[in-house]
PDB file of C-alpha atoms (C1' of nucleotides) in Angstrom:
ATOM      1  CA  MET A 271      45.152  75.046-118.814  1.00  0.00           C
ATOM      2  CA  VAL A 272      43.150  73.863-115.847  1.00  0.00           C
ATOM      3  CA  GLU A 273      44.611  73.211-112.416  1.00  0.00           C
ATOM      4  CA  ILE A 274      43.318  69.825-110.719  1.00  0.00           C
ATOM      5  CA  SER A 275      43.040  70.726-106.995  1.00  0.00           C
ATOM      6  CA  SER A 276      44.441  67.954-105.151  1.00  0.00           C
ATOM      7  CA  ASP A 277      40.945  67.921-102.943  1.00  0.00           C
ATOM      8  CA  VAL A 278      39.881  66.275-106.030  1.00  0.00           C
ATOM      9  CA  ILE A 279      42.296  63.785-106.688  1.00  0.00           C
ATOM     10  CA  ARG A 280      42.439  63.108-102.928  1.00  0.00           C
ATOM     11  CA  GLY A 281      41.114  59.305-102.669  1.00  0.00           C
ATOM     12  CA  TYR A 282      42.929  58.555-105.687  1.00  0.00           C
ATOM     13  CA  ASN A 283      46.795  59.289-104.638  1.00  0.00           C
ATOM     14  CA  ASP A 284      46.768  55.927-103.709  1.00  0.00           C
ATOM     15  CA  THR A 285      45.498  54.114-106.455  1.00  0.00           C
ATOM     16  CA  MET A 286      47.945  55.944-108.849  1.00  0.00           C
ATOM     17  CA  ILE A 287      50.823  54.669-106.558  1.00  0.00           C
ATOM     18  CA  LEU A 288      49.216  51.058-106.652  1.00  0.00           C
ATOM     19  CA  TYR A 289      49.009  50.769-110.265  1.00  0.00           C
ATOM     20  CA  ILE A 290      52.650  52.042-111.056  1.00  0.00           C
ATOM     21  CA  LEU A 291      53.768  49.623-108.326  1.00  0.00           C
ATOM     22  CA  SER A 292      51.657  47.471-110.146  1.00  0.00           C
ATOM     23  CA  ASN A 293      54.496  46.505-112.772  1.00  0.00           C
ATOM     24  CA  GLU A 294      57.631  46.898-110.400  1.00  0.00           C
ATOM     25  CA  PRO A 295      58.603  47.692-107.241  1.00  0.00           C
ATOM     26  CA  SER A 296      59.990  51.531-107.262  1.00  0.00           C
ATOM     27  CA  TYR A 297      60.662  54.478-105.247  1.00  0.00           C
ATOM     28  CA  GLY A 298      59.461  57.874-103.944  1.00  0.00           C
ATOM     29  CA  TYR A 299      61.643  59.889-106.293  1.00  0.00           C
ATOM     30  CA  ASN A 300      60.414  57.551-109.720  1.00  0.00           C
ATOM     31  CA  ILE A 301      57.009  57.314-108.383  1.00  0.00           C
ATOM     32  CA  SER A 302      56.553  60.799-108.367  1.00  0.00           C
ATOM     33  CA  LYS A 303      57.909  61.146-111.701  1.00  0.00           C
ATOM     34  CA  GLN A 304      55.900  58.619-113.424  1.00  0.00           C
ATOM     35  CA  ILE A 305      52.806  60.071-112.161  1.00  0.00           C
ATOM     36  CA  LYS A 306      53.259  63.372-113.655  1.00  0.00           C
ATOM     37  CA  ALA A 307      54.401  61.602-117.042  1.00  0.00           C
ATOM     38  CA  ILE A 308      51.514  59.354-117.089  1.00  0.00           C
ATOM     39  CA  SER A 309      49.019  62.234-116.197  1.00  0.00           C
ATOM     40  CA  GLU A 310      50.536  64.449-118.880  1.00  0.00           C
ATOM     41  CA  GLU A 311      52.285  67.086-116.406  1.00  0.00           C
ATOM     42  CA  LYS A 312      48.632  67.566-115.399  1.00  0.00           C
ATOM     43  CA  TYR A 313      48.950  66.472-112.200  1.00  0.00           C
ATOM     44  CA  SER A 314      52.126  66.041-109.770  1.00  0.00           C
ATOM     45  CA  ILE A 315      51.902  64.377-106.391  1.00  0.00           C
ATOM     46  CA  LYS A 316      53.496  66.601-103.588  1.00  0.00           C
ATOM     47  CA  GLU A 317      56.508  64.681-101.650  1.00  0.00           C
ATOM     48  CA  THR A 318      54.926  64.774 -98.162  1.00  0.00           C
ATOM     49  CA  THR A 319      51.938  63.059 -99.498  1.00  0.00           C
ATOM     50  CA  LEU A 320      53.938  60.261-101.338  1.00  0.00           C
ATOM     51  CA  TYR A 321      56.168  59.705 -98.225  1.00  0.00           C
ATOM     52  CA  SER A 322      52.919  59.756 -95.935  1.00  0.00           C
ATOM     53  CA  ALA A 323      50.992  57.708 -98.529  1.00  0.00           C
ATOM     54  CA  PHE A 324      54.132  55.075 -98.136  1.00  0.00           C
ATOM     55  CA  THR A 325      53.824  54.850 -94.436  1.00  0.00           C
ATOM     56  CA  ARG A 326      49.820  54.751 -94.627  1.00  0.00           C
ATOM     57  CA  MET A 327      49.739  51.643 -97.292  1.00  0.00           C
ATOM     58  CA  GLU A 328      52.759  49.687 -95.884  1.00  0.00           C
ATOM     59  CA  LYS A 329      50.880  49.922 -92.333  1.00  0.00           C
ATOM     60  CA  ASN A 330      47.797  49.047 -93.573  1.00  0.00           C
ATOM     61  CA  GLY A 331      49.396  45.874 -95.636  1.00  0.00           C
ATOM     62  CA  TYR A 332      49.328  47.222 -99.368  1.00  0.00           C
ATOM     63  CA  ILE A 333      52.909  47.773 -99.871  1.00  0.00           C
ATOM     64  CA  GLU A 334      55.907  46.260 -98.808  1.00  0.00           C
ATOM     65  CA  SER A 335      59.522  48.019 -98.643  1.00  0.00           C
ATOM     66  CA  PHE A 336      63.145  47.033 -98.812  1.00  0.00           C
ATOM     67  CA  VAL A 337      66.599  49.216 -99.101  1.00  0.00           C
ATOM     68  CA  ALA A 338      68.704  48.563-101.990  1.00  0.00           C
ATOM     69  CA  ASN A 339      71.231  49.545-103.916  1.00  0.00           C
ATOM     70  CA  PRO A 340      70.027  51.306-107.466  1.00  0.00           C
ATOM     71  CA  ASP A 341      72.560  48.644-109.163  1.00  0.00           C
ATOM     72  CA  PRO A 342      73.697  44.855-107.952  1.00  0.00           C
ATOM     73  CA  GLU A 343      77.282  46.152-108.103  1.00  0.00           C
ATOM     74  CA  GLY A 344      76.247  48.065-104.715  1.00  0.00           C
ATOM     75  CA  ASN A 345      77.300  51.575-106.301  1.00  0.00           C
ATOM     76  CA  GLY A 346      75.088  54.635-105.883  1.00  0.00           C
ATOM     77  CA  LYS A 347      73.012  56.136-102.800  1.00  0.00           C
ATOM     78  CA  LYS A 348      70.742  53.294-101.249  1.00  0.00           C
ATOM     79  CA  ARG A 349      67.040  53.718-101.874  1.00  0.00           C
ATOM     80  CA  THR A 350      63.778  52.661-100.224  1.00  0.00           C
ATOM     81  CA  TYR A 351      61.801  50.557-102.359  1.00  0.00           C
ATOM     82  CA  TYR A 352      58.361  49.395-102.522  1.00  0.00           C
ATOM     83  CA  GLN A 353      56.001  46.539-103.758  1.00  0.00           C
ATOM     84  CA  ILE A 354      52.592  46.018-103.654  1.00  0.00           C
ATOM     85  CA  THR A 355      51.446  43.001-101.738  1.00  0.00           C
ATOM     86  CA  GLU A 356      48.640  40.518-102.560  1.00  0.00           C
ATOM     87  CA  ASN A 357      46.472  42.553-100.607  1.00  0.00           C
ATOM     88  CA  GLY A 358      47.392  45.860-102.326  1.00  0.00           C
ATOM     89  CA  LYS A 359      46.461  44.488-105.294  1.00  0.00           C
ATOM     90  CA  ASN A 360      42.759  43.485-103.774  1.00  0.00           C
ATOM     91  CA  TYR A 361      42.428  46.970-103.162  1.00  0.00           C
ATOM     92  CA  TYR A 362      43.532  48.611-106.053  1.00  0.00           C
ATOM     93  CA  LYS A 363      41.158  46.327-107.908  1.00  0.00           C
ATOM     94  CA  ALA A 364      38.617  47.449-105.411  1.00  0.00           C
ATOM     95  CA  LYS A 365      39.346  50.852-106.143  1.00  0.00           C
ATOM     96  CA  CYS A 366      39.015  50.800-109.589  1.00  0.00           C
ATOM     97  CA  ASP A 367      35.734  49.405-109.539  1.00  0.00           C
ATOM     98  CA  GLU A 368      34.314  52.132-107.037  1.00  0.00           C
ATOM     99  CA  TRP A 369      35.771  54.714-109.628  1.00  0.00           C
ATOM    100  CA  GLU A 370      33.843  53.357-112.301  1.00  0.00           C
ATOM    101  CA  VAL A 371      30.242  54.081-110.187  1.00  0.00           C
ATOM    102  CA  THR A 372      32.238  57.229-108.717  1.00  0.00           C
ATOM    103  CA  LYS A 373      32.809  58.491-112.671  1.00  0.00           C
ATOM    104  CA  ASP A 374      29.227  58.123-113.599  1.00  0.00           C
ATOM    105  CA  VAL A 375      27.734  59.402-110.507  1.00  0.00           C
ATOM    106  CA  ILE A 376      29.777  62.537-110.089  1.00  0.00           C
ATOM    107  CA  GLN A 377      29.132  63.030-114.314  1.00  0.00           C
ATOM    108  CA  LYS A 378      25.368  63.022-113.221  1.00  0.00           C
ATOM    109  CA  PHE A 379      26.650  66.922-111.565  1.00  0.00           C
ATOM    110  CA  ILE A 380      28.304  67.846-114.603  1.00  0.00           C
ATOM    111  CA  HIS A 381      26.515  70.269-116.701  1.00  0.00           C
ATOM    112  CA  LYS A 382      27.708  70.504-120.517  1.00  0.00           C
ATOM    113  CA  VAL A 383      27.336  74.142-120.895  1.00  0.00           C
ATOM    114  CA  ASP A 384      28.498  76.443-124.464  1.00  0.00           C
TER     115      ASP A 384
ATOM    116  CA  MET B 820      27.433  46.970-104.870  1.00  0.00           C
ATOM    117  CA  VAL B 821      30.397  48.827-104.982  1.00  0.00           C
ATOM    118  CA  GLU B 822      30.456  51.356-102.012  1.00  0.00           C
ATOM    119  CA  ILE B 823      31.424  55.301-102.884  1.00  0.00           C
ATOM    120  CA  SER B 824      33.515  56.342-100.416  1.00  0.00           C
ATOM    121  CA  SER B 825      33.932  59.701 -99.154  1.00  0.00           C
ATOM    122  CA  ASP B 826      37.231  60.776 -99.400  1.00  0.00           C
ATOM    123  CA  VAL B 827      36.494  60.315-103.014  1.00  0.00           C
ATOM    124  CA  ILE B 828      33.644  62.270-103.586  1.00  0.00           C
ATOM    125  CA  ARG B 829      35.272  64.674-101.790  1.00  0.00           C
ATOM    126  CA  GLY B 830      36.250  67.502-103.796  1.00  0.00           C
ATOM    127  CA  TYR B 831      32.499  67.383-105.286  1.00  0.00           C
ATOM    128  CA  ASN B 832      30.291  67.901-102.844  1.00  0.00           C
ATOM    129  CA  ASP B 833      30.187  71.489-103.354  1.00  0.00           C
ATOM    130  CA  THR B 834      29.917  70.985-107.244  1.00  0.00           C
ATOM    131  CA  MET B 835      26.842  68.570-106.575  1.00  0.00           C
ATOM    132  CA  ILE B 836      25.372  71.304-104.397  1.00  0.00           C
ATOM    133  CA  LEU B 837      25.846  74.064-106.724  1.00  0.00           C
ATOM    134  CA  TYR B 838      24.351  71.964-109.318  1.00  0.00           C
ATOM    135  CA  ILE B 839      21.295  71.392-107.514  1.00  0.00           C
ATOM    136  CA  LEU B 840      20.831  75.282-106.877  1.00  0.00           C
ATOM    137  CA  SER B 841      21.729  75.758-110.236  1.00  0.00           C
ATOM    138  CA  ASN B 842      17.909  74.958-110.735  1.00  0.00           C
ATOM    139  CA  GLU B 843      16.150  76.836-108.029  1.00  0.00           C
ATOM    140  CA  PRO B 844      16.662  77.774-104.404  1.00  0.00           C
ATOM    141  CA  SER B 845      16.613  75.054-102.260  1.00  0.00           C
ATOM    142  CA  TYR B 846      17.527  73.686 -98.712  1.00  0.00           C
ATOM    143  CA  GLY B 847      19.474  71.185 -96.599  1.00  0.00           C
ATOM    144  CA  TYR B 848      16.834  68.496 -96.449  1.00  0.00           C
ATOM    145  CA  ASN B 849      15.721  68.681-100.170  1.00  0.00           C
ATOM    146  CA  ILE B 850      19.314  68.967-101.446  1.00  0.00           C
ATOM    147  CA  SER B 851      19.892  65.985 -99.392  1.00  0.00           C
ATOM    148  CA  LYS B 852      17.599  63.975-101.017  1.00  0.00           C
ATOM    149  CA  GLN B 853      17.794  65.058-104.444  1.00  0.00           C
ATOM    150  CA  ILE B 854      21.762  64.111-104.743  1.00  0.00           C
ATOM    151  CA  LYS B 855      20.630  60.965-103.024  1.00  0.00           C
ATOM    152  CA  ALA B 856      17.583  60.518-106.259  1.00  0.00           C
ATOM    153  CA  ILE B 857      20.440  61.974-108.837  1.00  0.00           C
ATOM    154  CA  SER B 858      23.129  59.268-107.809  1.00  0.00           C
ATOM    155  CA  GLU B 859      20.237  56.611-108.313  1.00  0.00           C
ATOM    156  CA  GLU B 860      20.896  56.000-104.617  1.00  0.00           C
ATOM    157  CA  LYS B 861      24.336  55.304-104.955  1.00  0.00           C
ATOM    158  CA  TYR B 862      25.676  58.185-102.609  1.00  0.00           C
ATOM    159  CA  SER B 863      24.319  59.971 -99.865  1.00  0.00           C
ATOM    160  CA  ILE B 864      25.807  63.132 -98.293  1.00  0.00           C
ATOM    161  CA  LYS B 865      26.220  63.293 -94.608  1.00  0.00           C
ATOM    162  CA  GLU B 866      23.830  65.874 -92.819  1.00  0.00           C
ATOM    163  CA  THR B 867      27.043  67.611 -91.042  1.00  0.00           C
ATOM    164  CA  THR B 868      28.918  67.548 -94.268  1.00  0.00           C
ATOM    165  CA  LEU B 869      25.887  69.433 -96.066  1.00  0.00           C
ATOM    166  CA  TYR B 870      25.549  72.092 -93.726  1.00  0.00           C
ATOM    167  CA  SER B 871      29.016  72.796 -93.220  1.00  0.00           C
ATOM    168  CA  ALA B 872      28.933  73.072 -96.905  1.00  0.00           C
ATOM    169  CA  PHE B 873      26.321  75.510 -97.055  1.00  0.00           C
ATOM    170  CA  THR B 874      28.425  77.719 -94.264  1.00  0.00           C
ATOM    171  CA  ARG B 875      31.446  77.847 -96.001  1.00  0.00           C
ATOM    172  CA  MET B 876      30.165  78.238 -99.423  1.00  0.00           C
ATOM    173  CA  GLU B 877      28.100  81.041 -98.016  1.00  0.00           C
ATOM    174  CA  LYS B 878      31.565  82.723 -96.437  1.00  0.00           C
ATOM    175  CA  ASN B 879      32.814  82.192-100.123  1.00  0.00           C
ATOM    176  CA  GLY B 880      30.305  83.872-101.625  1.00  0.00           C
ATOM    177  CA  TYR B 881      29.165  80.867-103.848  1.00  0.00           C
ATOM    178  CA  ILE B 882      25.771  80.753-102.271  1.00  0.00           C
ATOM    179  CA  GLU B 883      23.424  83.265-100.247  1.00  0.00           C
ATOM    180  CA  SER B 884      20.604  82.115 -97.550  1.00  0.00           C
ATOM    181  CA  PHE B 885      17.150  83.268 -96.663  1.00  0.00           C
ATOM    182  CA  VAL B 886      15.030  82.059 -94.125  1.00  0.00           C
ATOM    183  CA  ALA B 887      11.021  81.465 -95.740  1.00  0.00           C
ATOM    184  CA  ASN B 888       7.973  79.411 -94.959  1.00  0.00           C
ATOM    185  CA  PRO B 889       7.223  76.713 -97.359  1.00  0.00           C
ATOM    186  CA  ASP B 890       4.386  78.147 -98.798  1.00  0.00           C
ATOM    187  CA  PRO B 891       3.273  82.103 -99.234  1.00  0.00           C
ATOM    188  CA  GLU B 892       0.691  81.471 -96.779  1.00  0.00           C
ATOM    189  CA  GLY B 893       3.248  81.588 -93.756  1.00  0.00           C
ATOM    190  CA  ASN B 894       2.281  78.245 -92.949  1.00  0.00           C
ATOM    191  CA  GLY B 895       4.445  75.454 -91.684  1.00  0.00           C
ATOM    192  CA  LYS B 896       7.966  75.761 -90.212  1.00  0.00           C
ATOM    193  CA  LYS B 897      10.399  78.110 -91.670  1.00  0.00           C
ATOM    194  CA  ARG B 898      13.352  77.016 -93.706  1.00  0.00           C
ATOM    195  CA  THR B 899      16.870  78.337 -94.331  1.00  0.00           C
ATOM    196  CA  TYR B 900      16.888  78.170 -98.396  1.00  0.00           C
ATOM    197  CA  TYR B 901      20.088  78.934-100.517  1.00  0.00           C
ATOM    198  CA  GLN B 902      20.484  80.614-103.568  1.00  0.00           C
ATOM    199  CA  ILE B 903      23.711  80.400-106.196  1.00  0.00           C
ATOM    200  CA  THR B 904      25.388  83.666-106.837  1.00  0.00           C
ATOM    201  CA  GLU B 905      27.336  84.595-109.613  1.00  0.00           C
ATOM    202  CA  ASN B 906      30.463  83.663-107.895  1.00  0.00           C
ATOM    203  CA  GLY B 907      28.967  80.497-107.629  1.00  0.00           C
ATOM    204  CA  LYS B 908      27.867  79.745-110.827  1.00  0.00           C
ATOM    205  CA  ASN B 909      31.635  80.661-112.214  1.00  0.00           C
ATOM    206  CA  TYR B 910      32.866  78.625-109.681  1.00  0.00           C
ATOM    207  CA  TYR B 911      30.722  75.440-110.430  1.00  0.00           C
ATOM    208  CA  LYS B 912      31.382  76.351-114.500  1.00  0.00           C
ATOM    209  CA  ALA B 913      35.393  76.051-113.107  1.00  0.00           C
ATOM    210  CA  LYS B 914      34.907  73.026-111.340  1.00  0.00           C
ATOM    211  CA  CYS B 915      32.782  71.217-114.476  1.00  0.00           C
ATOM    212  CA  ASP B 916      35.958  72.025-116.642  1.00  0.00           C
ATOM    213  CA  GLU B 917      38.377  70.579-113.930  1.00  0.00           C
ATOM    214  CA  TRP B 918      36.167  67.467-113.617  1.00  0.00           C
ATOM    215  CA  GLU B 919      36.588  66.583-117.329  1.00  0.00           C
ATOM    216  CA  VAL B 920      40.187  66.884-117.079  1.00  0.00           C
ATOM    217  CA  THR B 921      40.698  65.118-113.753  1.00  0.00           C
ATOM    218  CA  LYS B 922      38.456  62.369-115.142  1.00  0.00           C
ATOM    219  CA  ASP B 923      40.358  61.514-118.130  1.00  0.00           C
ATOM    220  CA  VAL B 924      43.601  61.583-115.336  1.00  0.00           C
ATOM    221  CA  ILE B 925      42.171  59.376-112.882  1.00  0.00           C
ATOM    222  CA  GLN B 926      41.435  57.289-115.997  1.00  0.00           C
ATOM    223  CA  LYS B 927      44.676  56.541-116.894  1.00  0.00           C
ATOM    224  CA  PHE B 928      45.699  54.885-113.634  1.00  0.00           C
ATOM    225  CA  ILE B 929      42.733  52.331-113.802  1.00  0.00           C
ATOM    226  CA  HIS B 930      43.396  49.159-115.022  1.00  0.00           C
ATOM    227  CA  LYS B 931      40.850  47.460-116.965  1.00  0.00           C
ATOM    228  CA  VAL B 932      41.323  43.874-115.845  1.00  0.00           C
ATOM    229  CA  ASP B 933      39.229  40.660-116.726  1.00  0.00           C
TER     230      ASP B 933
ATOM    231  C1'  DA C 424      -0.245  61.526 -76.732  1.00  0.00           C
ATOM    232  C1'  DG C 425       3.395  59.060 -79.238  1.00  0.00           C
ATOM    233  C1'  DG C 426       6.064  58.169 -83.562  1.00  0.00           C
ATOM    234  C1'  DC C 427       7.632  59.407 -87.360  1.00  0.00           C
ATOM    235  C1'  DG C 428       9.588  62.741 -90.549  1.00  0.00           C
ATOM    236  C1'  DT C 429      11.509  66.819 -91.439  1.00  0.00           C
ATOM    237  C1'  DA C 430      14.992  70.897 -90.400  1.00  0.00           C
ATOM    238  C1'  DC C 431      18.580  71.381 -87.894  1.00  0.00           C
ATOM    239  C1'  DT C 432      22.859  72.926 -84.617  1.00  0.00           C
ATOM    240  C1'  DA C 433      26.552  71.851 -81.669  1.00  0.00           C
ATOM    241  C1'  DC C 434      31.493  69.805 -80.730  1.00  0.00           C
ATOM    242  C1'  DG C 435      35.068  66.943 -81.292  1.00  0.00           C
ATOM    243  C1'  DA C 436      37.643  63.508 -83.580  1.00  0.00           C
ATOM    244  C1'  DT C 437      40.104  61.893 -87.417  1.00  0.00           C
ATOM    245  C1'  DA C 438      42.564  61.771 -91.556  1.00  0.00           C
ATOM    246  C1'  DG C 439      44.873  63.165 -95.926  1.00  0.00           C
ATOM    247  C1'  DT C 440      47.578  66.821 -97.777  1.00  0.00           C
ATOM    248  C1'  DC C 441      50.428  70.946 -97.355  1.00  0.00           C
ATOM    249  C1'  DG C 442      53.922  74.269 -96.295  1.00  0.00           C
ATOM    250  C1'  DT C 443      58.300  74.736 -94.707  1.00  0.00           C
ATOM    251  C1'  DA C 444      62.162  73.345 -93.775  1.00  0.00           C
ATOM    252  C1'  DG C 445      66.149  70.934 -93.332  1.00  0.00           C
ATOM    253  C1'  DT C 446      69.688  66.936 -94.178  1.00  0.00           C
ATOM    254  C1'  DA C 447      72.653  64.213 -97.373  1.00  0.00           C
ATOM    255  C1'  DC C 448      74.699  61.948-101.075  1.00  0.00           C
ATOM    256  C1'  DG C 449      76.564  61.961-106.116  1.00  0.00           C
ATOM    257  C1'  DA C 450      77.301  63.586-110.593  1.00  0.00           C
ATOM    258  C1'  DT C 451      78.544  67.224-113.525  1.00  0.00           C
ATOM    259  C1'  DA C 452      80.473  71.896-114.657  1.00  0.00           C
ATOM    260  C1'  DG C 453      83.438  75.416-114.182  1.00  0.00           C
TER     261       DG C 453
ATOM    262  C1'  DC D 604      88.571  71.155-105.922  1.00  0.00           C
ATOM    263  C1'  DT D 605      84.563  73.167-105.033  1.00  0.00           C
ATOM    264  C1'  DA D 606      80.001  74.641-106.306  1.00  0.00           C
ATOM    265  C1'  DT D 607      75.465  74.136-107.595  1.00  0.00           C
ATOM    266  C1'  DC D 608      72.147  70.910-108.931  1.00  0.00           C
ATOM    267  C1'  DG D 609      69.401  66.653-108.920  1.00  0.00           C
ATOM    268  C1'  DT D 610      68.391  63.061-106.196  1.00  0.00           C
ATOM    269  C1'  DA D 611      65.992  61.161-102.078  1.00  0.00           C
ATOM    270  C1'  DC D 612      64.710  61.496 -98.523  1.00  0.00           C
ATOM    271  C1'  DT D 613      62.692  62.890 -92.695  1.00  0.00           C
ATOM    272  C1'  DA D 614      60.116  65.929 -89.695  1.00  0.00           C
ATOM    273  C1'  DC D 615      56.856  68.421 -88.089  1.00  0.00           C
ATOM    274  C1'  DG D 616      52.807  71.683 -87.364  1.00  0.00           C
ATOM    275  C1'  DA D 617      48.797  73.377 -89.435  1.00  0.00           C
ATOM    276  C1'  DC D 618      45.053  73.106 -91.956  1.00  0.00           C
ATOM    277  C1'  DT D 619      40.708  71.546 -93.503  1.00  0.00           C
ATOM    278  C1'  DA D 620      36.883  68.766 -95.048  1.00  0.00           C
ATOM    279  C1'  DT D 621      34.286  64.657 -93.412  1.00  0.00           C
ATOM    280  C1'  DC D 622      32.421  61.862 -89.981  1.00  0.00           C
ATOM    281  C1'  DG D 623      30.251  60.291 -85.695  1.00  0.00           C
ATOM    282  C1'  DT D 624      27.481  61.089 -82.216  1.00  0.00           C
ATOM    283  C1'  DA D 625      24.400  63.830 -79.850  1.00  0.00           C
ATOM    284  C1'  DG D 626      20.325  66.785 -79.210  1.00  0.00           C
ATOM    285  C1'  DT D 627      16.283  70.296 -80.105  1.00  0.00           C
ATOM    286  C1'  DA D 628      12.286  70.992 -82.193  1.00  0.00           C
ATOM    287  C1'  DC D 629       8.272  71.565 -84.961  1.00  0.00           C
ATOM    288  C1'  DG D 630       4.553  69.760 -87.516  1.00  0.00           C
ATOM    289  C1'  DC D 631       1.396  66.071 -89.090  1.00  0.00           C
ATOM    290  C1'  DC D 632      -0.608  61.331 -88.702  1.00  0.00           C
ATOM    291  C1'  DT D 633      -2.889  57.637 -86.046  1.00  0.00           C
TER     292       DT D 633
END
DNA sequence: AGGCGTACTACGATAGTCGTAGTACGATAG
DNA sequence: CTATCGTACTACGACTATCGTAGTACGCCT
């Protein structure tokens, strides 16, 4: 079982979050679980990393937040939801393009052995 | 032309350096030029990043350094050469394995659009 | 003699991640 | 009815890789 170190994924945490928010607005705990699920348990983002990413990305205009109840009747504890902005969508697309290039570059330095 | 941001490559600078040192001992300036060439001009490591990577990796036992003249007759300015250690080779191999996993994980968060 | 390329070193700033800790609400089990 | 577990965060300081800027110094070519 190969562990993924965060220094590697660093630079793509934001992209992962934006990928999830591209489908629908969501909140911290749920995004964290989705990342784990989508990565097939191979990566889990740290809580502090996640929430500080929210702050940063909202400041950069990539996401917007609103506080709401989990269900329309107003039951349950309120959560902070985040949704992607137009800026965020563009940023996400740019990151995807960048990824294709980066992937190929790194690959050239990977030696396939036995 | 997509620019590669260093936060993305971060975590693979060491791997790139070790890849080059797997072939033969080398020194800063040359490694820097090789990285540029191998990446087909798409990535160039900053000098400060490179030299601080040397210090770190030597401390970690991944590389060893020796000072020598560029040619056997003792002409030219002396350079600090680095060579990969056994530890370094193992670390490099582990990084290559990690890469295969990481690549697949990130790929799941990349949406192919128009 | 001057400039370009080579080969570094120094140093402080920045920013993303991490560890640890603590709060607080709601649901469920005993 | 109380304790625990899961949910949903916030605070804060530490760490570290990268970066920007700057400066040194040698050798070679013109």
